[in-house]
Amino acid sequence: MNVVEYLMGILPLKDWWYWIVESIVFTTICLALTRWRKISKRISYFYAIASLGIVELVSLAITRSFSPVSIAAATLGLFVIAMFEDQRFYSEKKNEQKIKLLEKESERDDLTGLLNYRALSQEINRLANNNEIHNIVIGALDIDHFKKINDTYGHFVGNEVLNYFSTVFREQIHSAFPKHGYVYRFGGEEFTIVVSNHSLEEVYQLLQSIEKFFNNKSIVTKEGMKLTIRFSCSLTDRLNDELLDTTLKRADKMLYGVKNNGRGWIVTDQHHQRPQKPSLERKINNNY
């Protein structure tokens, strides 16, 4: 600004050292504002513009270089710039909020509202790089005979079952492991749970209680049909220095082992055995 005023013949070149002092003072103020964490960037930027005007007016007073143009530039001109910048910050803030909302929506399953596979990938990367995490349990779940529900009662009933199952699991996991337990819809009737800083035994005990809940409380559909939900599950601990993707794949492989051996039970790395329930497969079929 000083250079422009010099070229316009408003300021003499002999005052060049004042320009350097102005720059140093203004830069110091700006550095102080960037370190002032208690105020927002929007406010700090407004303060910076205001301080520029004050520094310029003080400099004009010292050099006795007051003129209508210089005074207008240091006051009215900077005020107009501050107003436009305030609007720009407001627009950018709204755009950031929209972007964050879209990102959040893109991480949610449309049907159940659970976090989706994309969110699972991001969570796995975050956990892998967090030194405060000392244990990670990953579980793979599958609603037993879900295809038969869809084929027998239709997809609308199937969607009700998915929503009911998702709601119960989300509430139970979040309640038992706040800020450390999450439920994801992996695809179709398959789900994944990730629990950090808790033992596999704790997660196993919770899943047993959820299993009892589903056994004792059937879902009643909008059309009045009463269905009992059962699920198969596998739980595994992340090994030291193991990639979490490898842990996830192991849990998925263990789940297929459960499904191929009768369904309706929970297997873990501690080899919890299949419960000795007579005619388990027949009970499941009768419920459907």
Short mmCIF file of C-alpha atoms in Angstrom, two decimals:
data_model
loop_
_atom_site.label_atom_id
_atom_site.label_comp_id
_atom_site.label_asym_id
_atom_site.label_seq_id
_atom_site.Cartn_x
_atom_site.Cartn_y
_atom_site.Cartn_z
CA MET A 1 0.00 0.00 0.00
CA ASN A 2 2.87 2.35 0.81
CA VAL A 3 4.55 1.58 -2.49
CA VAL A 4 1.33 2.35 -4.37
CA GLU A 5 0.96 5.64 -2.49
CA TYR A 6 4.57 6.49 -3.35
CA LEU A 7 3.97 5.80 -7.04
CA MET A 8 0.86 7.99 -6.85
CA GLY A 9 2.97 10.79 -5.37
CA ILE A 10 1.18 10.71 -2.01
CA LEU A 11 4.13 9.53 0.12
CA PRO A 12 7.76 10.66 -0.22
CA LEU A 13 10.49 8.06 -0.61
CA LYS A 14 12.38 9.46 2.39
CA ASP A 15 9.85 7.75 4.70
CA TRP A 16 10.79 4.28 3.48
CA TRP A 17 12.01 3.18 6.93
CA TYR A 18 8.55 3.89 8.35
CA TRP A 19 7.19 1.39 5.87
CA ILE A 20 9.55 -1.29 7.19
CA VAL A 21 8.59 -0.50 10.79
CA GLU A 22 4.90 -0.73 9.84
CA SER A 23 5.49 -4.13 8.22
CA ILE A 24 7.37 -5.45 11.26
CA VAL A 25 4.70 -4.23 13.70
CA PHE A 26 1.84 -5.58 11.58
CA THR A 27 3.57 -8.94 11.10
CA THR A 28 4.15 -9.21 14.85
CA ILE A 29 0.46 -8.51 15.52
CA CYS A 30 -0.58 -11.16 12.99
CA LEU A 31 1.75 -13.76 14.52
CA ALA A 32 0.30 -13.00 17.95
CA LEU A 33 -3.24 -13.42 16.59
CA THR A 34 -2.42 -16.81 15.04
CA ARG A 35 -1.27 -18.05 18.46
CA TRP A 36 -4.35 -16.72 20.23
CA ARG A 37 -6.34 -19.94 20.38
CA LYS A 38 -9.33 -18.54 22.27
CA ILE A 39 -10.67 -16.60 19.28
CA SER A 40 -11.86 -17.89 15.92
CA LYS A 41 -10.05 -17.32 12.66
CA ARG A 42 -12.90 -15.09 11.59
CA ILE A 43 -12.43 -12.74 14.56
CA SER A 44 -8.64 -12.82 14.42
CA TYR A 45 -8.75 -11.85 10.75
CA PHE A 46 -11.02 -8.91 11.56
CA TYR A 47 -8.61 -7.84 14.32
CA ALA A 48 -5.72 -8.05 11.86
CA ILE A 49 -7.47 -5.74 9.40
CA ALA A 50 -8.35 -3.31 12.21
CA SER A 51 -4.77 -3.32 13.50
CA LEU A 52 -3.51 -2.59 9.99
CA GLY A 53 -5.65 0.55 9.92
CA ILE A 54 -4.43 1.63 13.38
CA VAL A 55 -0.78 1.05 12.47
CA GLU A 56 -1.24 3.05 9.29
CA LEU A 57 -2.93 5.97 11.09
CA VAL A 58 -0.17 6.07 13.73
CA SER A 59 2.45 6.06 10.98
CA LEU A 60 0.68 8.89 9.17
CA ALA A 61 0.57 10.88 12.41
CA ILE A 62 4.29 10.38 13.03
CA THR A 63 5.27 11.36 9.49
CA ARG A 64 2.58 14.03 9.31
CA SER A 65 1.44 12.64 6.00
CA PHE A 66 -2.29 12.94 6.50
CA SER A 67 -4.31 13.25 3.32
CA PRO A 68 -7.92 12.47 2.38
CA VAL A 69 -6.78 9.44 0.35
CA SER A 70 -4.52 7.98 3.04
CA ILE A 71 -7.08 8.48 5.82
CA ALA A 72 -9.85 6.97 3.69
CA ALA A 73 -7.64 3.99 2.82
CA ALA A 74 -6.76 3.35 6.50
CA THR A 75 -10.35 3.63 7.72
CA LEU A 76 -13.19 3.36 5.22
CA GLY A 77 -11.24 1.22 2.75
CA LEU A 78 -10.20 -1.34 5.36
CA PHE A 79 -13.71 -1.36 6.82
CA VAL A 80 -15.16 -2.27 3.42
CA ILE A 81 -12.53 -5.00 3.04
CA ALA A 82 -13.38 -6.33 6.52
CA MET A 83 -17.08 -6.50 5.63
CA PHE A 84 -16.41 -8.42 2.42
CA GLU A 85 -14.00 -10.76 4.21
CA ASP A 86 -16.59 -11.39 6.92
CA GLN A 87 -19.08 -12.46 4.27
CA ARG A 88 -16.44 -14.67 2.66
CA PHE A 89 -15.69 -16.38 5.98
CA TYR A 90 -19.42 -16.89 6.56
CA SER A 91 -19.84 -18.49 3.12
CA GLU A 92 -16.80 -20.71 3.61
CA LYS A 93 -18.10 -21.80 7.01
CA LYS A 94 -21.44 -22.81 5.51
CA ASN A 95 -19.68 -24.73 2.74
CA GLU A 96 -17.50 -26.53 5.29
CA GLN A 97 -20.60 -27.51 7.27
CA LYS A 98 -22.28 -28.83 4.11
CA ILE A 99 -19.19 -30.82 3.20
CA LYS A 100 -18.95 -32.31 6.69
CA LEU A 101 -22.65 -33.21 6.57
CA LEU A 102 -22.24 -34.91 3.18
CA GLU A 103 -19.17 -36.78 4.44
CA LYS A 104 -21.07 -37.91 7.52
CA GLU A 105 -24.05 -39.03 5.42
CA SER A 106 -21.73 -40.91 3.06
CA GLU A 107 -20.48 -42.95 6.03
CA ARG A 108 -23.98 -44.10 7.02
CA ASP A 109 -26.00 -46.98 5.68
CA ASP A 110 -29.22 -45.62 4.17
CA LEU A 111 -31.44 -48.40 5.52
CA THR A 112 -30.22 -48.99 9.07
CA GLY A 113 -28.39 -45.76 9.84
CA LEU A 114 -25.35 -47.76 10.92
CA LEU A 115 -21.84 -46.83 9.88
CA ASN A 116 -20.96 -48.41 6.54
CA TYR A 117 -17.91 -50.14 5.06
CA ARG A 118 -16.31 -46.81 4.14
CA ALA A 119 -16.51 -45.66 7.76
CA LEU A 120 -15.13 -49.04 8.85
CA SER A 121 -12.05 -48.58 6.68
CA GLN A 122 -11.45 -45.12 8.13
CA GLU A 123 -11.91 -46.37 11.71
CA ILE A 124 -9.46 -49.19 11.15
CA ASN A 125 -6.84 -46.76 9.85
CA ARG A 126 -7.45 -44.42 12.81
CA LEU A 127 -7.13 -47.21 15.38
CA ALA A 128 -4.00 -48.57 13.75
CA ASN A 129 -2.27 -45.18 14.17
CA ASN A 130 -3.47 -44.49 17.72
CA ASN A 131 -0.86 -45.27 20.36
CA GLU A 132 -3.46 -45.03 23.15
CA ILE A 133 -5.26 -48.14 21.90
CA HIS A 134 -3.99 -51.24 23.73
CA ASN A 135 -6.44 -53.87 22.49
CA ILE A 136 -8.81 -54.22 19.55
CA VAL A 137 -11.57 -56.81 19.22
CA ILE A 138 -13.22 -57.32 15.85
CA GLY A 139 -16.39 -59.30 15.38
CA ALA A 140 -18.24 -60.49 12.29
CA LEU A 141 -21.99 -61.15 12.56
CA ASP A 142 -24.62 -62.59 10.29
CA ILE A 143 -28.41 -62.84 10.77
CA ASP A 144 -29.23 -66.53 10.42
CA HIS A 145 -31.41 -67.59 7.48
CA PHE A 146 -32.12 -64.00 6.47
CA LYS A 147 -32.70 -65.00 2.85
CA LYS A 148 -35.48 -67.27 3.99
CA ILE A 149 -37.15 -64.31 5.73
CA ASN A 150 -37.05 -62.28 2.53
CA ASP A 151 -38.29 -65.20 0.42
CA THR A 152 -41.10 -66.07 2.85
CA TYR A 153 -42.34 -62.68 4.03
CA GLY A 154 -40.93 -60.23 1.49
CA HIS A 155 -38.27 -57.55 1.49
CA PHE A 156 -40.29 -55.05 3.54
CA VAL A 157 -40.36 -57.47 6.46
CA GLY A 158 -36.70 -58.20 5.83
CA ASN A 159 -35.96 -54.50 6.13
CA GLU A 160 -37.86 -54.35 9.44
CA VAL A 161 -35.75 -57.22 10.75
CA LEU A 162 -32.54 -55.48 9.65
CA ASN A 163 -33.58 -52.23 11.33
CA TYR A 164 -34.62 -53.95 14.55
CA PHE A 165 -31.43 -56.01 14.69
CA SER A 166 -29.28 -52.93 13.95
CA THR A 167 -31.00 -50.79 16.57
CA VAL A 168 -30.59 -53.36 19.33
CA PHE A 169 -26.93 -54.00 18.53
CA ARG A 170 -26.06 -50.33 18.23
CA GLU A 171 -27.71 -49.47 21.55
CA GLN A 172 -26.15 -52.41 23.39
CA ILE A 173 -22.62 -51.90 22.02
CA HIS A 174 -22.66 -48.12 22.53
CA SER A 175 -24.03 -48.50 26.05
CA ALA A 176 -21.51 -51.14 27.12
CA PHE A 177 -18.47 -49.59 25.41
CA PRO A 178 -19.09 -45.84 25.06
CA LYS A 179 -16.64 -44.21 22.63
CA HIS A 180 -14.89 -47.57 22.19
CA GLY A 181 -17.52 -49.74 20.50
CA TYR A 182 -19.01 -49.34 17.02
CA VAL A 183 -21.33 -51.36 14.79
CA TYR A 184 -21.03 -51.38 11.00
CA ARG A 185 -23.20 -52.84 8.30
CA PHE A 186 -20.72 -54.79 6.22
CA GLY A 187 -23.26 -55.63 3.54
CA GLY A 188 -26.62 -57.37 3.25
CA GLU A 189 -27.32 -59.15 6.54
CA GLU A 190 -23.66 -59.08 7.56
CA PHE A 191 -22.36 -56.75 10.26
CA THR A 192 -19.06 -55.93 11.89
CA ILE A 193 -18.31 -54.70 15.40
CA VAL A 194 -15.08 -53.02 16.47
CA VAL A 195 -14.34 -52.61 20.18
CA SER A 196 -11.12 -51.07 21.46
CA ASN A 197 -9.55 -50.98 24.95
CA HIS A 198 -11.75 -53.85 26.14
CA SER A 199 -11.06 -57.57 26.33
CA LEU A 200 -12.47 -60.20 24.03
CA GLU A 201 -14.14 -61.85 27.02
CA GLU A 202 -16.05 -58.64 27.81
CA VAL A 203 -17.34 -58.44 24.23
CA TYR A 204 -18.22 -62.15 24.27
CA GLN A 205 -20.25 -61.76 27.48
CA LEU A 206 -22.17 -58.83 25.99
CA LEU A 207 -22.96 -60.77 22.82
CA GLN A 208 -24.29 -63.62 24.92
CA SER A 209 -26.65 -61.21 26.68
CA ILE A 210 -27.75 -59.81 23.29
CA GLU A 211 -28.33 -63.36 22.09
CA LYS A 212 -30.57 -64.02 25.13
CA PHE A 213 -32.42 -60.76 24.45
CA PHE A 214 -33.28 -61.84 20.90
CA ASN A 215 -34.29 -65.32 22.10
CA ASN A 216 -36.66 -63.89 24.70
CA LYS A 217 -38.07 -60.97 22.73
CA SER A 218 -39.31 -61.56 19.21
CA ILE A 219 -39.86 -58.80 16.71
CA VAL A 220 -43.48 -58.04 15.82
CA THR A 221 -43.71 -56.66 12.28
CA LYS A 222 -46.10 -53.96 11.13
CA GLU A 223 -48.28 -56.69 9.67
CA GLY A 224 -48.45 -58.45 13.03
CA MET A 225 -46.06 -61.30 12.27
CA LYS A 226 -43.89 -62.49 15.16
CA LEU A 227 -40.33 -63.48 14.31
CA THR A 228 -37.41 -64.57 16.46
CA ILE A 229 -34.00 -63.39 15.31
CA ARG A 230 -30.89 -65.49 15.71
CA PHE A 231 -27.39 -64.67 14.61
CA SER A 232 -23.99 -66.22 14.11
CA CYS A 233 -20.86 -64.43 15.27
CA SER A 234 -17.10 -64.69 15.39
CA LEU A 235 -14.77 -62.65 17.63
CA THR A 236 -11.04 -62.25 17.35
CA ASP A 237 -8.31 -60.15 18.94
CA ARG A 238 -5.85 -58.18 16.89
CA LEU A 239 -2.42 -59.74 17.29
CA ASN A 240 0.65 -57.63 18.02
CA ASP A 241 1.84 -55.70 14.94
CA GLU A 242 -0.89 -57.33 12.85
CA LEU A 243 -2.62 -55.31 10.15
CA LEU A 244 -6.23 -54.70 11.14
CA ASP A 245 -7.34 -55.75 7.66
CA THR A 246 -5.83 -59.15 8.44
CA THR A 247 -7.77 -59.28 11.72
CA LEU A 248 -10.96 -58.40 9.90
CA LYS A 249 -10.40 -61.11 7.30
CA ARG A 250 -9.75 -63.68 10.03
CA ALA A 251 -13.02 -62.76 11.77
CA ASP A 252 -14.83 -63.08 8.44
CA LYS A 253 -13.29 -66.49 7.79
CA MET A 254 -14.21 -67.64 11.30
CA LEU A 255 -17.80 -66.52 10.69
CA TYR A 256 -18.08 -68.72 7.61
CA GLY A 257 -16.86 -71.59 9.74
CA VAL A 258 -19.75 -70.91 12.16
CA LYS A 259 -22.26 -70.75 9.31
CA ASN A 260 -21.00 -74.02 7.89
CA ASN A 261 -21.37 -75.75 11.25
CA GLY A 262 -25.00 -75.13 12.12
CA ARG A 263 -25.20 -71.36 12.75
CA GLY A 264 -26.72 -69.77 15.84
CA TRP A 265 -23.59 -69.65 17.99
CA ILE A 266 -20.60 -67.44 18.85
CA VAL A 267 -17.01 -68.50 18.28
CA THR A 268 -13.92 -66.69 19.58
CA ASP A 269 -10.14 -67.08 19.54
CA GLN A 270 -10.52 -68.63 22.99
CA HIS A 271 -12.50 -71.40 21.28
CA HIS A 272 -15.82 -71.01 23.05
CA GLN A 273 -17.57 -74.15 22.00
CA ARG A 274 -20.86 -74.40 20.22
CA PRO A 275 -23.64 -74.65 22.84
CA GLN A 276 -25.19 -78.06 23.19
CA LYS A 277 -28.68 -77.16 22.07
CA PRO A 278 -30.77 -79.99 20.75
CA SER A 279 -32.07 -79.55 17.23
CA LEU A 280 -30.86 -75.97 16.97
CA GLU A 281 -31.39 -75.88 13.21
CA ARG A 282 -34.94 -77.17 13.60
CA LYS A 283 -35.72 -74.46 16.19
CA ILE A 284 -34.52 -71.77 13.84
CA ASN A 285 -36.60 -73.11 10.98
CA ASN A 286 -39.70 -73.31 13.17
CA ASN A 287 -39.36 -69.67 14.16
CA TYR A 288 -39.42 -68.69 10.49
#
